[in-house]
Coordinates of C-alpha atoms and ligand atoms in Angstrom, one line a residue:
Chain A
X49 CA 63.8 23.6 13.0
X50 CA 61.9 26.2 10.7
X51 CA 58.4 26.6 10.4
X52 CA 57.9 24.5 7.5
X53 CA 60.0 21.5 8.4
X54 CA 57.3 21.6 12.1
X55 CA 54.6 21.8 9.7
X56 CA 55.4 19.1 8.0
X57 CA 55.9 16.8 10.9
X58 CA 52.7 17.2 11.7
X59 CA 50.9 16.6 8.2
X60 CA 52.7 13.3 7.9
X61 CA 50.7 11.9 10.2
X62 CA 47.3 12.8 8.7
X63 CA 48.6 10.6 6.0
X64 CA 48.7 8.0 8.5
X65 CA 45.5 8.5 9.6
X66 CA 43.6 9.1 5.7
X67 CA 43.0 5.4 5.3
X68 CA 40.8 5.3 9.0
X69 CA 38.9 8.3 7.4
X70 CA 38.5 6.2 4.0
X71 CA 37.4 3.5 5.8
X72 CA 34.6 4.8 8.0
X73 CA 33.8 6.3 4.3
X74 CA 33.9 3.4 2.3
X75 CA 31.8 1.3 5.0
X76 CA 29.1 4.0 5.8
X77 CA 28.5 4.0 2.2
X78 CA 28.0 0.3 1.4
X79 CA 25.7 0.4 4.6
X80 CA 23.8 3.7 3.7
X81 CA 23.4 2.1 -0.2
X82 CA 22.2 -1.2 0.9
X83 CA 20.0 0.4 3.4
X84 CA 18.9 3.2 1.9
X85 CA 17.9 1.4 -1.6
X86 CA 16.1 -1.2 0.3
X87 CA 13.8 1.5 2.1
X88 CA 13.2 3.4 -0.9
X89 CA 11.9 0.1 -2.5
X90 CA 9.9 -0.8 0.3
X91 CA 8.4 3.1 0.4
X92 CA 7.9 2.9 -3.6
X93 CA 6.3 -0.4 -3.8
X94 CA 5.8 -2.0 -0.3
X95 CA 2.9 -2.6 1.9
X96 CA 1.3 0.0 3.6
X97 CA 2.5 -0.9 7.3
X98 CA 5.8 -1.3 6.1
X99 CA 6.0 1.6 4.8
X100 CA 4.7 3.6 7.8
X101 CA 7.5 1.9 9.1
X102 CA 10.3 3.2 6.8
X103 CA 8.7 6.4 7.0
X104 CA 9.4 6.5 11.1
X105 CA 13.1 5.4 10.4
X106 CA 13.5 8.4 7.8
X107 CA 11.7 11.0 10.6
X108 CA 14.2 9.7 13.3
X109 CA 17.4 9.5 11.6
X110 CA 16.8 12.9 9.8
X111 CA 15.8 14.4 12.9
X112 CA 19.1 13.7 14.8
X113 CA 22.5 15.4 14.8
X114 CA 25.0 12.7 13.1
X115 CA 27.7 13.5 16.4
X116 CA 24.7 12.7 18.6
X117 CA 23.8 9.6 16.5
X118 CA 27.6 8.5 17.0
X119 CA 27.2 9.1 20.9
X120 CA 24.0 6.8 21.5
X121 CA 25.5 3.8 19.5
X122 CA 29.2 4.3 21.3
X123 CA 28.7 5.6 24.2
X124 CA 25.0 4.1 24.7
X125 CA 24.6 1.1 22.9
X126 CA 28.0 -0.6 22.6
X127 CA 28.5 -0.6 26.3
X128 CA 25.2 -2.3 26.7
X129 CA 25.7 -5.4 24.8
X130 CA 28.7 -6.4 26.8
X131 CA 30.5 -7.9 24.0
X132 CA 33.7 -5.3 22.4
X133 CA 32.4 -4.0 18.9
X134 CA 34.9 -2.3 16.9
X135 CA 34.9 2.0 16.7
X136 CA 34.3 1.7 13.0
X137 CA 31.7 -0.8 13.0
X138 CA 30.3 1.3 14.9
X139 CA 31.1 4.6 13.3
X140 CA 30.2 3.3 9.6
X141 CA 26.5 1.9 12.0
X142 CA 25.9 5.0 12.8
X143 CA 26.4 7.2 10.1
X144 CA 25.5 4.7 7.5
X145 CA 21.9 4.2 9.3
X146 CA 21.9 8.4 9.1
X147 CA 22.4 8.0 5.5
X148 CA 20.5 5.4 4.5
X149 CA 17.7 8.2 5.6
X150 CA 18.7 10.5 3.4
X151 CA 19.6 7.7 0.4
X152 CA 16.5 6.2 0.5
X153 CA 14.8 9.5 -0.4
X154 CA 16.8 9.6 -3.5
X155 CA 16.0 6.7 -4.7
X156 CA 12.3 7.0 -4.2
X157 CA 12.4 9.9 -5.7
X158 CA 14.5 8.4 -8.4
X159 CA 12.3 5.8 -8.7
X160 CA 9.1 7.5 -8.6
X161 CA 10.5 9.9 -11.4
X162 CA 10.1 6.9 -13.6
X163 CA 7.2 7.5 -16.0
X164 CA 4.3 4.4 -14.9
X165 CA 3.6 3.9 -18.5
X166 CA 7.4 2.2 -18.1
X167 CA 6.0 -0.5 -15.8
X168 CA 3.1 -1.3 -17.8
X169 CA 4.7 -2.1 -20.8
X170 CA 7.2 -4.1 -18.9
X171 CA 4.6 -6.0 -17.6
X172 CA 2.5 -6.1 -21.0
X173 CA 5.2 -8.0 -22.5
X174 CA 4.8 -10.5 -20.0
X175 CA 7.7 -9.9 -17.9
X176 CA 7.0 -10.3 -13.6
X177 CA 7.1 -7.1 -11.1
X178 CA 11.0 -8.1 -9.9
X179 CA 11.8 -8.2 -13.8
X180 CA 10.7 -4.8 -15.0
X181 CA 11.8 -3.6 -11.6
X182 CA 15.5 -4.9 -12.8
X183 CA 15.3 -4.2 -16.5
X184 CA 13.1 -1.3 -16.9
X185 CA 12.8 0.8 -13.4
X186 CA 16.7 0.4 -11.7
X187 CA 18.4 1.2 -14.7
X188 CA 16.6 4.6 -15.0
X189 CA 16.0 5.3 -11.4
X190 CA 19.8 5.3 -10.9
X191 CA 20.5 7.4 -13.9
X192 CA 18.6 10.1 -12.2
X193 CA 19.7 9.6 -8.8
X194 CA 23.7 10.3 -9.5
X195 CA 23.7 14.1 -8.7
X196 CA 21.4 13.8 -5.6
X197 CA 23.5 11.0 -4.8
X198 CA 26.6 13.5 -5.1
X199 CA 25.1 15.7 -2.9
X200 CA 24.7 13.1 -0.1
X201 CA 28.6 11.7 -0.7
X202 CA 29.9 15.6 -0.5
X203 CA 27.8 15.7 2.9
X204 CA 29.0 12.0 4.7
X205 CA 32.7 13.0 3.3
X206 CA 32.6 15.3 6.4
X207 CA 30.4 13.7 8.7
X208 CA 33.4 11.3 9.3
X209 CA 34.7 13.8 11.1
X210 CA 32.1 13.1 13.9
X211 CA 34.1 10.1 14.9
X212 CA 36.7 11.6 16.3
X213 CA 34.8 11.2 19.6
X214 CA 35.1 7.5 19.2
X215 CA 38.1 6.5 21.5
X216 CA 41.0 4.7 19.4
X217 CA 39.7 5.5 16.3
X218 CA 42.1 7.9 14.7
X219 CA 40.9 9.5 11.9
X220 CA 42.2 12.9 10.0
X221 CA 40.3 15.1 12.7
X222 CA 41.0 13.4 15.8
X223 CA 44.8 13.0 14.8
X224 CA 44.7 16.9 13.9
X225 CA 43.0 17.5 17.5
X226 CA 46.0 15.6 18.9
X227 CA 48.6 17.6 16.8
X228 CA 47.0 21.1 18.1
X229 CA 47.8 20.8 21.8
X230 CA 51.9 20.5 21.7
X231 CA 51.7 22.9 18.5
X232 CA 49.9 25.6 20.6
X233 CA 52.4 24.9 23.2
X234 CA 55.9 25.9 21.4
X235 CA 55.4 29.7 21.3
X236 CA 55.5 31.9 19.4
X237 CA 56.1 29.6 16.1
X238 CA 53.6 26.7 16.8
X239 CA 51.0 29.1 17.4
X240 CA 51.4 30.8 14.5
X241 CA 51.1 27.1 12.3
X242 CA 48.0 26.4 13.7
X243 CA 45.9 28.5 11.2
X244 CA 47.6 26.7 8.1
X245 CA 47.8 23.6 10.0
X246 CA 43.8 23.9 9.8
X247 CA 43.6 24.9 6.5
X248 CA 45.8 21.5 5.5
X249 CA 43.4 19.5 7.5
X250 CA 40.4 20.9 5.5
X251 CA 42.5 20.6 2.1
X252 CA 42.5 16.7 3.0
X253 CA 38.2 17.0 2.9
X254 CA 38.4 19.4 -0.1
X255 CA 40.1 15.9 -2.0
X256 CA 37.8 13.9 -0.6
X257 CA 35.1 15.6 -2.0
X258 CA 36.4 16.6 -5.3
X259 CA 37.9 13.2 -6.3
X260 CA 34.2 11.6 -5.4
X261 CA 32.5 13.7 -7.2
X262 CA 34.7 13.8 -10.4
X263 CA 34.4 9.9 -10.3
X264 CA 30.5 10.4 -10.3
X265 CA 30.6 13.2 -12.8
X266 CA 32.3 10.9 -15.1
X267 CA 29.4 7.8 -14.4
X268 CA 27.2 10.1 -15.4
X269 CA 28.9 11.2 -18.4
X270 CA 29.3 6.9 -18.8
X271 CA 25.8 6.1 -18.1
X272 CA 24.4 8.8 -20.4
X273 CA 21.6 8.3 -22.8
X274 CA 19.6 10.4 -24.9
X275 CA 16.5 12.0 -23.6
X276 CA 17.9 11.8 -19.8
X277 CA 20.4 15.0 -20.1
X278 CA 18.6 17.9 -18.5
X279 CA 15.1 18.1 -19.3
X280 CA 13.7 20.9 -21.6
X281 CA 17.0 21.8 -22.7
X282 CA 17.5 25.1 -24.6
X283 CA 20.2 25.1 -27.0
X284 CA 20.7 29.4 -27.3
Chain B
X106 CA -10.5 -8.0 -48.5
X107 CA -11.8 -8.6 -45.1
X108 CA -14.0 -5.7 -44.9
X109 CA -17.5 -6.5 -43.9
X110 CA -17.4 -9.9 -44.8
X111 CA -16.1 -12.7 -42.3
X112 CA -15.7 -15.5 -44.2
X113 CA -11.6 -15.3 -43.4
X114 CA -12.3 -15.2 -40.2
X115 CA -11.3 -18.6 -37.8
X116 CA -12.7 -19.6 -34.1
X117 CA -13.5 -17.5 -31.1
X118 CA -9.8 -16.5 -29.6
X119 CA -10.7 -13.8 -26.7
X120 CA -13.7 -14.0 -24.8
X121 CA -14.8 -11.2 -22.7
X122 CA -18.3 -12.0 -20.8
X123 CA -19.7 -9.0 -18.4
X124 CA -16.7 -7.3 -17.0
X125 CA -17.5 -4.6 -14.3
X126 CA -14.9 -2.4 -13.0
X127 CA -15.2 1.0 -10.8
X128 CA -12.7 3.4 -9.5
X129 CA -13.9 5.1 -6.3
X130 CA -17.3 5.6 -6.9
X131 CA -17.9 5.0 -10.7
X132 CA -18.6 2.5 -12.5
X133 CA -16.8 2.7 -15.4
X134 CA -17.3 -0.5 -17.3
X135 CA -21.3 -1.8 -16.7
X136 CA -21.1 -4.9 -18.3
X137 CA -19.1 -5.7 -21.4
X138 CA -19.2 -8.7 -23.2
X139 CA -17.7 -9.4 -26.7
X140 CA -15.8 -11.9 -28.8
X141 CA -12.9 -11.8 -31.2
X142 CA -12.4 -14.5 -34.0
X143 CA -9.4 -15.0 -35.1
X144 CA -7.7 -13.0 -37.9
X145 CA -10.6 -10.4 -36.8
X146 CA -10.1 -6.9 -36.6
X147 CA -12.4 -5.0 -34.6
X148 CA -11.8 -0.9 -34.0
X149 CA -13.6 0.1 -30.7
X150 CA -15.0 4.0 -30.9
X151 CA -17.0 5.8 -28.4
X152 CA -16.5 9.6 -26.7
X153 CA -13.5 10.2 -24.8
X154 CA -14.2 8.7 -21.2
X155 CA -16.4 5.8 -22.0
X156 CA -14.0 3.1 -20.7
X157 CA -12.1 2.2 -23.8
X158 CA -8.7 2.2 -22.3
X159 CA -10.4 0.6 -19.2
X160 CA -11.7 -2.2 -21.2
X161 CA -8.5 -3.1 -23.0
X162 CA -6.1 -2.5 -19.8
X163 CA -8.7 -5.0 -17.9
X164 CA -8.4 -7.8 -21.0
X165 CA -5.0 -8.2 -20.5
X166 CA -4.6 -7.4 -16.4
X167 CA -3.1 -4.4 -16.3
X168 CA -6.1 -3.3 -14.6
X169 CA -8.4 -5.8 -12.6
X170 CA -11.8 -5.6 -13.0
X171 CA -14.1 -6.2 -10.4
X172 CA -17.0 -8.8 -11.6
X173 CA -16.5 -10.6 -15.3
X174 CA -14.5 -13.0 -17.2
X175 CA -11.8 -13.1 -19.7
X176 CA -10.7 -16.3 -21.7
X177 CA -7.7 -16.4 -24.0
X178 CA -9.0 -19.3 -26.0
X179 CA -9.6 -22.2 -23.6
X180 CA -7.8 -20.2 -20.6
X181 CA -9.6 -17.6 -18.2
X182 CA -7.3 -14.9 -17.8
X183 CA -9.5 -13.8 -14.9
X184 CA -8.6 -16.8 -12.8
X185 CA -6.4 -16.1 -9.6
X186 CA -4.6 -19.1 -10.5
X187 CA -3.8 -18.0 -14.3
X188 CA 0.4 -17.0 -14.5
X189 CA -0.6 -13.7 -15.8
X190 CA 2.4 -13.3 -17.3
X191 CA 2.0 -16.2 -19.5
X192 CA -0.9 -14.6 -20.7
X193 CA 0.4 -10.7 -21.4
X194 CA 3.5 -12.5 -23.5
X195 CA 0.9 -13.6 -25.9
X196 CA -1.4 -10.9 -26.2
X197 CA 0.5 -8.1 -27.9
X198 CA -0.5 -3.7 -25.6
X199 CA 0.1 -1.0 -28.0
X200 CA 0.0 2.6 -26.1
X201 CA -1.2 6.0 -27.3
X202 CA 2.3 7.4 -25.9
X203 CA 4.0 4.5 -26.6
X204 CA 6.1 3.9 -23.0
X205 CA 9.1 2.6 -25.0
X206 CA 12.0 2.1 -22.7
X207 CA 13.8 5.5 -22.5
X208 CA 17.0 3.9 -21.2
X209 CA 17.1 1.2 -24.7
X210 CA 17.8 1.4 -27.7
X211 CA 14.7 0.1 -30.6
X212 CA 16.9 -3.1 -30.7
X213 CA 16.9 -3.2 -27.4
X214 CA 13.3 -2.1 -26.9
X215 CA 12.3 -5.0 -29.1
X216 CA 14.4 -7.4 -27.7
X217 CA 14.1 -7.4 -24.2
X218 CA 11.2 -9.0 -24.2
X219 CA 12.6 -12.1 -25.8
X220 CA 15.4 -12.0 -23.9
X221 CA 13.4 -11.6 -20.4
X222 CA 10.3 -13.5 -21.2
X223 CA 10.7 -16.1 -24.1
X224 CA 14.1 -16.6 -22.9
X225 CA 15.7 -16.6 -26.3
X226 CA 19.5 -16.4 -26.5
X227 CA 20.8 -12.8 -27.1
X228 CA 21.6 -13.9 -30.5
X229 CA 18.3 -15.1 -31.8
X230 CA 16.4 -12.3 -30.0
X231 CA 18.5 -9.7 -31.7
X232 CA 18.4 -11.4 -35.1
X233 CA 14.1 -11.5 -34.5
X234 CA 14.1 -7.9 -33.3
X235 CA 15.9 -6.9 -36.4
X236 CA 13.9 -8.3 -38.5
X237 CA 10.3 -6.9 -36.9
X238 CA 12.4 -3.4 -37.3
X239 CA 13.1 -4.1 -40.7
X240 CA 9.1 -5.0 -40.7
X241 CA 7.9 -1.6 -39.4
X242 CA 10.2 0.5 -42.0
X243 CA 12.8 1.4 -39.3
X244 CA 16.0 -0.7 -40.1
X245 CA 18.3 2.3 -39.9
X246 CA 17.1 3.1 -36.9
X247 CA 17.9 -0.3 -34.4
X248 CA 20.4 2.1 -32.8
X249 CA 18.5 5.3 -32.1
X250 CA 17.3 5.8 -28.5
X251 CA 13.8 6.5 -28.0
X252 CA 14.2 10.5 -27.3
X253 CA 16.0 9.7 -31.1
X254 CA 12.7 9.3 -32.9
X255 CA 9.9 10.8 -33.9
X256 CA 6.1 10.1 -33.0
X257 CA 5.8 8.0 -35.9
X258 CA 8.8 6.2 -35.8
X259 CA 8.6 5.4 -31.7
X260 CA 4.8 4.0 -32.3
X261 CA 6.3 1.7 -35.1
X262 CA 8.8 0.7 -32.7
X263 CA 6.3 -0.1 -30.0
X264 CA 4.3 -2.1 -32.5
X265 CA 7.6 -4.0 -33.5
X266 CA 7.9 -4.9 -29.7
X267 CA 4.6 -6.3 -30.0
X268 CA 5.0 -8.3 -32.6
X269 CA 8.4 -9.8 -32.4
X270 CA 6.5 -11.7 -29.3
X271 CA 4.5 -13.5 -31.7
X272 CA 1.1 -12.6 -29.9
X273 CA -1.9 -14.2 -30.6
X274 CA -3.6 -10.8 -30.7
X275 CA -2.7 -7.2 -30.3
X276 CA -4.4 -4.3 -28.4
X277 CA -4.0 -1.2 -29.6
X278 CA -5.2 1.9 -27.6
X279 CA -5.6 5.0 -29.7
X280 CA -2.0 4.0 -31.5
X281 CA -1.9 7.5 -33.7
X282 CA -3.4 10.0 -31.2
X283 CA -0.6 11.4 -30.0
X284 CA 0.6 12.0 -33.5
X285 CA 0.9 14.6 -35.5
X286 CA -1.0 14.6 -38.6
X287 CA 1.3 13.8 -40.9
X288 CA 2.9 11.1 -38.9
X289 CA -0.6 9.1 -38.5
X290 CA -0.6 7.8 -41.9
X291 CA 3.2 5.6 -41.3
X292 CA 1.5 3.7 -38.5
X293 CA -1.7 3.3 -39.8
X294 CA 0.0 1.7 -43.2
X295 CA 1.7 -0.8 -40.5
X296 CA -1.9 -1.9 -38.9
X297 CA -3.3 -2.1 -42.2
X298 CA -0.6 -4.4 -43.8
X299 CA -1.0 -6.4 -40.2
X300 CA -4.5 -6.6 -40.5
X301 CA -4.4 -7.9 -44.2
X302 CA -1.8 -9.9 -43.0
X303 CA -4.3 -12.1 -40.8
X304 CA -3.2 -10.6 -37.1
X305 CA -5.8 -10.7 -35.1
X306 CA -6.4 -7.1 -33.5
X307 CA -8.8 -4.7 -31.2
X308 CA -8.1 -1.3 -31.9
X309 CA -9.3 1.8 -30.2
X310 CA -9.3 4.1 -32.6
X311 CA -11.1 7.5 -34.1
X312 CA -9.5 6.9 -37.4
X313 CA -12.5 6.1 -39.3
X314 CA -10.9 5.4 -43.0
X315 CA -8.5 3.1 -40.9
X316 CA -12.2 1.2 -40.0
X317 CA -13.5 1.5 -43.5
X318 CA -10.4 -0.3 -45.1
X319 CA -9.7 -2.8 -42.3
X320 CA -12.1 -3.3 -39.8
X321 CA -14.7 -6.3 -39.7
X322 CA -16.9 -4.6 -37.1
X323 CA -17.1 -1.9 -35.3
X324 CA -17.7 -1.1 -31.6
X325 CA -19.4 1.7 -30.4
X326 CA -18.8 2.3 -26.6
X327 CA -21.1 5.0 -24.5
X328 CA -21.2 5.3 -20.7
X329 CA -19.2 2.2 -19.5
X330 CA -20.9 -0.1 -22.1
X331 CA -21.4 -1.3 -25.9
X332 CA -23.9 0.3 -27.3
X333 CA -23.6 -1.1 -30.9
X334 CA -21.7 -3.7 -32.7
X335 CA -21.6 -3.9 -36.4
X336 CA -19.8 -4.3 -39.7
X337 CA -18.3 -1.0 -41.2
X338 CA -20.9 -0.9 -43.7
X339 CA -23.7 -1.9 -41.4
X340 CA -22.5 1.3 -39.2
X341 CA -21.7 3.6 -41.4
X342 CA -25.1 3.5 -43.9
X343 CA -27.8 2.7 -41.4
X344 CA -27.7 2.9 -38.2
X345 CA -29.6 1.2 -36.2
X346 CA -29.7 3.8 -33.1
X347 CA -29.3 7.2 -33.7
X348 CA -26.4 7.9 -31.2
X349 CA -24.2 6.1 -33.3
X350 CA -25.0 7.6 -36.3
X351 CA -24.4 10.7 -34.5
X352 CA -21.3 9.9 -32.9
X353 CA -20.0 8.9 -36.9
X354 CA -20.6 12.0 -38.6
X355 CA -18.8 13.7 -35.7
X356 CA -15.3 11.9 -35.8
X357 CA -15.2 11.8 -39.5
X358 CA -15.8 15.2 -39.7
X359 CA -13.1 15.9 -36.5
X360 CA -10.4 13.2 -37.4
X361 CA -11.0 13.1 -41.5
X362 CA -10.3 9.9 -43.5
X363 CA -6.7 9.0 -43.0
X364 CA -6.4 5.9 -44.1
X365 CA -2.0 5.5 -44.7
X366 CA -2.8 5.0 -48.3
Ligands
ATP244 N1 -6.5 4.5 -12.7 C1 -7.7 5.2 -12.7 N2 -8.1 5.7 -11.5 C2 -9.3 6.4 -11.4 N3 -10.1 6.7 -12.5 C3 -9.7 6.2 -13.7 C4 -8.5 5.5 -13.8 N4 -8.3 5.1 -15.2 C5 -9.4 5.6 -15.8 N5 -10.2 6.3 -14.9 C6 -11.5 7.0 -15.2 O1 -12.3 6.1 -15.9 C7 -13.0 6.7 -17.0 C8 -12.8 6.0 -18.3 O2 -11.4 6.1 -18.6 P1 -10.8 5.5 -19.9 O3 -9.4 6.0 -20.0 O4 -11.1 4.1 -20.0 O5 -11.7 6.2 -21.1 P2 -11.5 6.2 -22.6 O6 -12.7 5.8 -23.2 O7 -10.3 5.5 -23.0 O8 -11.3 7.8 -22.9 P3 -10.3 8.5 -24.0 O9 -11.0 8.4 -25.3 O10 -10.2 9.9 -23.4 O11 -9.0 7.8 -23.9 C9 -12.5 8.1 -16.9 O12 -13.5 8.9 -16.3 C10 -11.3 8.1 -16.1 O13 -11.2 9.3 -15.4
MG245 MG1 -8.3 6.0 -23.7

């Protein structure tokens, strides 16, 4: 067999393992949203206690590595209950809840960034709090949050990589871990693939990451309106 | 014309009896009590941080004052129990900077609220918000987003907005201030033909030929409270306290006689 025809047996099965990888993507982002847009409503127009509260979860989940965060729900928590939960429940738990730290400062921010005098002539017109909120405040608060909101997709692309430690879950890194070990052992050829064999692996996040953030580039270019391109623009 | 004499005007609409409000430890409003009749126009003045804004923000809820009443006709807006937001969609907030929605175009900015609020079908409310464009000068512009427009033409919009929710008044708060000159006069020409028109209006404003030609009194505001209340003429020839008289020959002198004729 030549060099090639090993690598390529071994990249066939990243393909295999691309949707588990999409998955624990696609999940931890629907959790981190949800999550993460509730918080930043509850920080931007909750209660006071309630927001000390959200404020605590933001500290905590910031504060800890995503691998370790995997760790204490796996290896800690699941075992605990006593009842089976699946690895990617628990891998899209974990990293979405990380996230959801990081979302909801976006869309505070986001919504924050709002002008007030927006909200008072909402309400002026008569409409309720959960009306401007819909009409007036979401619709510009998520304009502005797209490219932070890039920035966070780009960084939970790789922290899927974390669940590799998760046992039966085979995403692209943990099926690249288990390619690495017979390739180092068929000398001197195998050793020799394991630097490109890398570089494929990392090609796979590169996509990932690219693809995502042309889709957003182009909601942005979708959602445009005049007077939200960069502020203070100079022409020459 | 209206000016000075009230025999056009109809029944007490707004009633505003002693309202008191303080943030931290002013008191910014001490007690301020007036009444508008309907058809009236009435153009509050007074030096910058006298409580204008204040009082007109606390009329319509925006801001709660602490002691005082409001009624809109038989109903006391000031009542916990009040829907609020029954109230605002008949009394018409123009803003100095106009907070039209950035995100909407004038059609949209004028629509929304008849969409949202009066619950109109999309069709009606866009026919209506056509219309108060086509009111305000700005037909060409129902597509232009706000960043599209200029001072003038955003304020018209705003005051379009207003209207197209048939209020039973409209507040205006310094409507031209943040205009440049020659942009004051397209707005004012709007308030003028509304208040000829029989809206019923209080308007916060420095722009004293606006008063002159429109306004049946005149408000002066110093230190949280009214210190006169009279007809242009009354105010203008004699005052009765000196402060007032004062206060006058300042603004015209500052702001001129722009009156959008
Ligand atoms: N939300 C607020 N919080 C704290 N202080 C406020 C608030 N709004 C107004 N004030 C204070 O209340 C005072 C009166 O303000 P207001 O805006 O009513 O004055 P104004 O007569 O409209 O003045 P101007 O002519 O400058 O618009 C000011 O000293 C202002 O700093
Ligand atoms: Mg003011």
């Amino acid at each position: 067999m030549t060099a090639t025809q090993i690598l390529w047996q071994n990249v066939v099965p990243l393909f295999g393992a691309l949707p588990v990888t999409l998955e624990v993507l696609g999940l931890l982002l629907v959790v981190g949203l949800t999550l993460g847009v509730v918080l930043a409503f509850v920080q931007a127009y909750g209660r006071r206690p309630l927001r000390i509260l959200c404020i605590g979860y933001e500290q905590l989940f910031r504060g800890i590595p995503p691998l370790v965060v995997i760790l204490f729900f796996w290896n800690g928590v699941t075992p605990a209950l006593g009842v089976p939960v699946p690895g990617i429940i628990v891998a899209a738990l974990a990293l979405g809840m990380r996230s959801a730290a990081y979302q909801s400062q976006i869309f505070r921010g986001a919504i924050q960034a709002v002008p007030a005098g927006q909200m008072m002539a909402a309400r002026s017109l008569g409409m309720s709090r959960i009306q401007a909120i819909r009409s007036i405040i979401l619709p510009q608060a998520f304009r502005l949050a797209i490219p932070p909101w890039a920035n966070e997709y780009s960084s939970v692309v790789k922290d899927t990589a974390f669940v590799c430690v998760i046992g039966g879950l085979i995403d692209l890194t943990r099926q690249a871990l288990m390619k690495l070990a017979p390739l180092s052992m068929r000398r001197p050829v195998g050793t020799q693939l394991i630097l490109p064999y890398l570089v494929i692996l990392g090609l796979f996040y590169l996509a990932l990451t690219y693809s995502g953030n042309g889709l957003l580039a182009l909601l942005e270019r979708r959602l445009r309106v005049p007077g939200f391109e960069m502020k203070g623009k100079v022409e020459r | 014309m209206p000016n000075g004499k009230e025999t056009h005007l109809g029944d007490v609409i707004l009633r505003v009896e002693d309202l008191h409000k303080r943030y931290g430890k002013d008191e910014i409003l001490k007690g301020v009590s007036l009444e508008l009749r309907r058809g009236e126009t009435k153009v509050v003045i007074g030096p910058s941080g006298t409580g204008k804004s204040t009082l007109l923000r606390c009329i319509n809820q925006l801001s709660v004052p602490d002691k005082g009443r409001v009624w809109l006709e038989d109903v006391e807006i000031t009542h916990a129990r009040t829907n609020i937001n029954h109230i605002r969609a008949q009394i018409g907030f123009v803003f100095q900077d106009f907070n039209l929605f950035n995100h909407l175009t004038a059609l949209r900015n004028v629509s929304l609220g008849l969409l949202k609020v009066k619950k109109m079908t999309s069709g009606a409310a866009e026919a209506r918000a056509r219309e108060e464009l086509a009111r305000v000068g700005l037909a060409a512009k129902v597509n232009s987003f706000p960043a599209e427009l200029s001072g003038g033409q955003k304020q018209r919009v705003s005051i379009a907005r207003a209207l197209a929710m048939d209020p039973k008044l409209i507040l205006f708060d310094e409507p031209t201030s943040a205009l440049d000159p020659e942009l004051i006069g397209e707005v004012l020409e709007v308030m003028i033909q509304l208040a000829r028109g029989g809206m019923t209006m209080i308007v916060v404003s420095h722009e004293m030929g606006f008063a002159r030609a429109v306004a049946d009194r005149i408000i002066f505001m110093e230190g949280g409270g009214i210190l006169e209340e009279g007809t242009p003429t009354e105010l203008f020839t004699c005052p009765r306290c000196e402060r007032t008289g004062q206060f006058l020959r300042k603004i015209t002198e500052l702001y001129g006689e722009t009156d959008g004729q």
